[in-house]
XYZ file of C-alpha atoms in Angstrom:
372
model
C 82.302 2.888 29.798
C 80.381 -0.181 28.832
C 77.960 0.376 31.745
C 77.389 3.994 30.672
C 76.598 2.891 27.128
C 74.103 0.319 28.382
C 72.467 2.983 30.556
C 72.126 5.418 27.656
C 70.600 2.719 25.466
C 68.119 1.854 28.229
C 67.057 5.488 28.576
C 66.564 5.825 24.812
C 64.515 2.602 24.797
C 62.274 3.885 27.598
C 61.690 7.177 25.755
C 60.712 5.306 22.615
C 58.437 2.958 24.593
C 56.644 5.833 26.330
C 56.174 7.608 23.011
C 54.682 4.485 21.454
C 52.300 3.996 24.344
C 51.190 7.625 24.061
C 50.473 7.249 20.362
C 48.600 3.996 20.919
C 46.416 5.657 23.511
C 45.490 8.466 21.094
C 44.639 6.073 18.295
C 42.579 3.881 20.585
C 40.197 6.568 21.837
C 36.573 5.704 21.103
C 35.499 9.264 20.349
C 36.713 10.793 17.076
C 38.729 13.961 17.017
C 35.680 15.930 15.827
C 33.905 15.193 19.124
C 36.029 17.813 20.834
C 34.931 20.345 18.217
C 31.262 19.544 18.878
C 31.807 19.997 22.607
C 33.136 23.486 21.967
C 30.004 24.657 20.109
C 28.583 27.478 22.165
C 24.990 27.114 23.297
C 24.442 23.613 21.896
C 22.741 21.262 24.418
C 25.041 18.619 25.869
C 23.006 15.731 24.464
C 24.260 16.660 20.992
C 27.907 16.954 22.027
C 28.366 13.615 23.763
C 29.976 11.989 20.761
C 27.017 9.699 20.026
C 24.548 10.947 17.432
C 20.878 10.710 18.454
C 19.007 8.072 16.481
C 15.352 8.570 15.548
C 12.731 6.668 13.573
C 9.988 8.144 11.398
C 7.021 5.793 10.953
C 4.109 6.703 8.661
C 1.002 4.571 8.343
C -0.250 5.794 4.966
C 1.909 5.786 1.851
C 2.028 5.354 -1.878
C 1.542 9.070 -2.582
C 3.798 12.029 -3.284
C 2.708 13.802 -0.085
C 4.173 10.913 1.941
C 7.408 11.019 -0.046
C 7.755 14.768 0.529
C 6.991 14.454 4.256
C 9.594 11.715 4.744
C 12.169 13.613 2.668
C 11.686 16.716 4.813
C 12.086 14.762 8.048
C 15.177 12.918 6.824
C 16.835 16.063 5.467
C 16.274 18.046 8.673
C 17.394 15.182 10.918
C 20.607 14.604 8.966
C 21.305 18.355 8.902
C 21.245 18.238 12.715
C 23.626 15.285 12.738
C 21.024 12.666 13.693
C 20.854 9.111 12.466
C 17.396 8.541 11.013
C 15.415 5.538 9.769
C 12.157 5.948 7.867
C 9.350 3.456 7.372
C 6.056 3.532 5.472
C 3.362 0.945 6.204
C 1.281 1.790 3.111
C -1.936 1.626 5.111
C -1.169 -1.719 6.774
C -1.957 -1.404 10.502
C -0.013 -4.539 11.482
C 3.156 -3.357 9.716
C 2.707 0.110 11.200
C 2.569 -1.167 14.771
C 5.378 -3.670 14.212
C 7.598 -0.794 13.115
C 6.851 1.025 16.371
C 7.483 -1.932 18.664
C 10.515 -3.636 17.116
C 14.089 -2.700 18.084
C 12.807 0.129 20.274
C 16.057 0.273 22.261
C 17.956 1.366 19.137
C 16.167 4.726 19.054
C 16.070 7.851 21.185
C 12.844 9.155 19.699
C 10.024 8.531 17.235
C 8.011 10.604 14.794
C 4.677 8.921 14.118
C 2.450 9.876 11.193
C -1.244 9.000 10.800
C -1.605 6.747 13.821
C -5.373 6.413 13.734
C -6.396 3.764 16.273
C -6.481 2.962 19.977
C -3.478 0.685 19.560
C -1.427 3.759 18.608
C -2.310 5.370 21.934
C -1.234 2.274 23.859
C 1.999 1.959 21.900
C 2.910 5.596 22.500
C 2.206 5.211 26.220
C 4.584 2.250 26.306
C 7.243 4.167 24.402
C 7.021 7.047 26.864
C 7.191 4.661 29.832
C 10.530 3.407 28.515
C 11.813 6.968 28.157
C 11.428 7.283 24.393
C 10.446 10.674 22.997
C 7.481 10.991 20.634
C 6.117 13.541 18.171
C 2.982 12.505 16.282
C 1.568 14.029 13.097
C -2.077 13.781 11.959
C -2.821 11.133 14.564
C -5.558 10.407 17.093
C -6.248 13.367 19.426
C -5.840 11.227 22.563
C -2.068 11.370 22.046
C -1.945 14.993 23.186
C -3.057 13.819 26.629
C 0.101 11.718 27.083
C 2.762 13.625 28.998
C 5.675 14.757 26.862
C 4.033 14.024 23.502
C 3.494 16.771 20.907
C 0.675 16.203 18.423
C 1.134 18.170 15.212
C -1.179 18.637 12.276
C -1.877 20.723 9.269
C -4.523 23.223 10.247
C -7.245 20.967 8.853
C -10.055 23.343 9.690
C -8.236 26.116 7.809
C -7.496 23.795 4.877
C -11.157 22.841 4.485
C -12.324 26.393 5.037
C -10.005 27.863 2.390
C -11.106 25.396 -0.269
C -14.816 25.398 0.574
C -15.024 29.161 0.945
C -13.618 29.531 -2.564
C -16.133 27.015 -3.915
C -19.066 28.836 -2.315
C -17.790 32.188 -3.583
C -17.277 30.939 -7.149
C -20.817 29.567 -7.350
C -22.549 32.305 -5.327
C -23.662 29.713 -2.780
C -25.590 27.586 -5.319
C -23.937 24.358 -6.515
C -24.488 20.638 -6.944
C -21.357 18.943 -5.683
C -19.726 15.549 -5.227
C -17.885 14.998 -1.950
C -14.762 12.803 -1.925
C -13.925 11.758 1.627
C -13.020 8.737 3.731
C -13.767 8.271 7.422
C -11.404 6.952 10.084
C -8.456 9.330 9.740
C -8.186 12.227 12.228
C -7.494 14.889 9.560
C -10.446 13.635 7.521
C -12.690 13.804 10.566
C -11.670 17.426 11.179
C -12.148 18.390 7.522
C -15.531 16.700 7.454
C -16.677 18.720 10.476
C -15.984 21.932 8.555
C -17.751 20.559 5.481
C -20.862 19.684 7.496
C -20.953 23.227 8.864
C -20.793 24.618 5.329
C -23.720 22.435 4.290
C -25.798 23.667 7.205
C -24.871 27.312 6.625
C -25.266 27.288 2.823
C -28.557 25.673 1.847
C -27.764 26.165 -1.830
C -24.898 23.677 -1.688
C -26.404 20.339 -2.603
C -24.427 17.115 -2.136
C -25.157 14.629 -4.906
C -22.797 11.844 -3.863
C -20.017 11.080 -1.408
C -17.446 8.300 -1.519
C -13.767 7.580 -1.039
C -11.347 4.778 -0.280
C -7.823 4.944 1.166
C -5.623 2.299 -0.460
C -2.097 2.016 -1.809
C -3.504 3.162 -5.196
C -6.123 5.676 -4.064
C -5.773 7.933 -7.110
C -6.411 5.065 -9.522
C -9.375 3.786 -7.527
C -10.804 7.309 -7.337
C -10.355 7.885 -11.063
C -12.312 4.711 -11.808
C -15.058 5.556 -9.318
C -15.476 9.127 -10.572
C -15.504 7.948 -14.200
C -18.346 5.550 -13.380
C -20.226 8.240 -11.447
C -20.036 10.735 -14.327
C -22.080 8.352 -16.441
C -24.958 8.803 -14.008
C -25.069 12.588 -14.311
C -25.411 14.269 -17.706
C -23.479 17.435 -18.494
C -24.634 20.358 -16.380
C -25.862 18.351 -13.401
C -22.567 18.474 -11.464
C -21.005 21.845 -10.766
C -18.049 20.910 -8.593
C -16.140 18.192 -6.753
C -14.746 18.814 -3.288
C -11.864 16.429 -2.544
C -10.555 16.244 1.005
C -7.247 14.650 -0.042
C -5.012 15.267 -3.055
C -5.014 11.550 -3.873
C -8.765 11.952 -4.401
C -8.422 15.207 -6.319
C -5.831 13.985 -8.804
C -7.876 10.857 -9.577
C -11.013 12.959 -10.015
C -9.201 15.471 -12.227
C -7.978 12.735 -14.546
C -11.443 11.169 -14.782
C -13.105 14.523 -15.513
C -10.522 15.411 -18.160
C -10.785 12.054 -19.922
C -14.573 12.318 -19.926
C -14.399 15.803 -21.456
C -16.455 17.204 -18.567
C -14.603 20.490 -18.170
C -17.756 22.172 -16.845
C -16.955 20.521 -13.481
C -14.586 22.428 -11.187
C -12.447 20.618 -8.622
C -11.471 22.012 -5.219
C -8.918 20.003 -3.270
C -6.697 19.753 -0.229
C -2.940 19.017 -0.150
C -0.359 19.425 -2.891
C 2.562 17.565 -4.466
C 4.623 17.673 -7.654
C 2.134 15.365 -9.358
C -0.735 17.611 -8.241
C 0.957 20.756 -9.533
C 1.566 19.116 -12.882
C -2.104 18.140 -13.112
C -3.408 21.571 -12.069
C -1.228 23.263 -14.704
C -2.493 20.960 -17.450
C -4.382 23.119 -19.958
C -7.342 20.742 -19.867
C -7.458 20.306 -16.088
C -10.555 21.226 -14.061
C -8.649 21.354 -10.760
C -9.116 25.028 -9.895
C -7.910 25.352 -6.296
C -6.131 23.367 -3.614
C -5.441 24.309 -0.009
C -2.202 22.953 1.384
C 0.730 22.982 3.761
C 4.190 22.149 2.411
C 4.577 18.434 3.317
C 8.361 18.693 3.309
C 8.157 21.508 5.854
C 5.836 19.389 7.999
C 8.502 16.695 8.206
C 11.169 19.248 9.092
C 9.119 20.937 11.832
C 8.322 17.590 13.450
C 12.053 16.836 13.622
C 12.748 20.220 15.230
C 10.162 19.515 17.924
C 11.736 16.122 18.595
C 15.156 17.790 18.769
C 13.831 20.170 21.438
C 12.513 17.187 23.377
C 15.945 15.549 23.170
C 17.401 18.783 24.568
C 14.828 18.619 27.410
C 13.287 21.882 26.243
C 9.578 22.541 26.611
C 7.329 21.683 23.651
C 3.559 22.220 23.303
C 1.019 19.402 23.444
C -0.336 20.454 20.015
C 0.845 22.501 17.051
C -0.900 23.378 13.758
C 0.968 24.388 10.610
C -0.441 27.285 8.578
C -2.273 26.506 5.329
C -2.247 28.333 1.983
C -4.672 28.455 -0.947
C -3.140 27.713 -4.362
C -5.039 28.653 -7.519
C -4.742 27.298 -11.035
C -4.643 30.854 -12.346
C -1.604 31.762 -10.220
C 0.276 28.677 -11.370
C -0.474 29.256 -15.037
C 0.696 32.862 -14.832
C 4.159 31.783 -13.651
C 7.033 32.292 -16.088
C 8.000 28.609 -15.883
C 6.389 25.317 -14.829
C 5.782 25.320 -11.079
C 6.918 22.481 -8.813
C 7.332 21.999 -5.078
C 10.697 23.751 -5.158
C 9.778 26.971 -6.942
C 6.212 27.146 -5.602
C 7.585 29.598 -3.053
C 8.061 32.073 -5.922
C 4.324 31.925 -6.629
C 2.830 31.647 -3.135
C 4.247 34.155 -0.672
C 5.462 32.408 2.494
C 5.154 28.904 1.063
C 7.543 26.319 2.532
C 9.031 28.805 4.965
C 8.839 28.597 8.726
C 11.237 29.153 11.584
C 8.896 27.360 13.983
C 10.892 25.636 16.743
C 14.195 26.381 14.969
C 16.402 27.443 17.858
C 19.735 29.235 17.490
C 21.558 26.137 18.727
C 19.979 24.151 15.878
C 21.417 26.616 13.369
C 24.821 26.220 15.026
C 24.537 22.450 14.892
C 23.497 22.516 11.221
C 26.422 24.757 10.332
C 28.825 22.420 12.083
C 27.502 19.284 10.386
C 27.420 20.954 6.980
C 31.232 20.920 7.131
C 31.391 17.154 7.627
């Protein structure tokens, strides 16, 4: 009897021991329970169901403006919606900091989004990133990047941006105007916009350039406001018809200088848009009549989608241009409420909307992660 009792106790002990070991094994698994759910998502590429979230880095050379903030916000929002880990960095125009951000801790990242890489060193860095297997999408950067295998170079359609703004200027003044040109060399988008501007000068002999200047700094708008204010003292009322600004940081500085000088006879035509720009354009005393733009937040999002397709080993183009829109002061002022970057879509048909590179599996992935 005693032996039977000992045997029963031993069996019970073994059952308990096995149960404990089973529970310990479940608790000790490295992958969380949700990993199984990701693996069951139909049509989602395996790279996104492995249990380890892709990690990407967004590095922008220029900064200090609302356009940069919107671009980075769009990239971060889209990446996190897809379940990625994302780091963002702005060099504020400092080339050394920009390149350091692209070469430090490279092994931590699966891919990079580069914005405004404007020198030969950017080309070399991207080549090295690709040689180590890192994926790269570059926005508004040197054209040589499109020649590197596997890299997609994106941009606003800069030719369209310049054409929309300049065409409106020429139309408003019947091809006869004295203008000031705000521009800075050295940046690929500026180079493309300048090419369009030069064509307009050659095709419209009545457009007379009085002055051209511009400086890209961490306080471009302030520097531009001061420079335009000083320039206005050189030209009495009636001698300047319009200002063409190739960057919204130029346009907003010019608009403030013109308003403070009481020179409302001068019309401003710009490129790019932000919340600060929209506020200025809607000011009752503002001379900023038109701006041509692409939604910067959408730019960030589309670049992330392209990088996601690269991660999924899907084909992506070597170049891609985002469609531009012309925004008028009159349209904004006719709106029933103040217009900002969120409700601008209610004023400009198609603004901020694009399904470019948004695959069905991305929608599935976003829906899954929205439940986290």
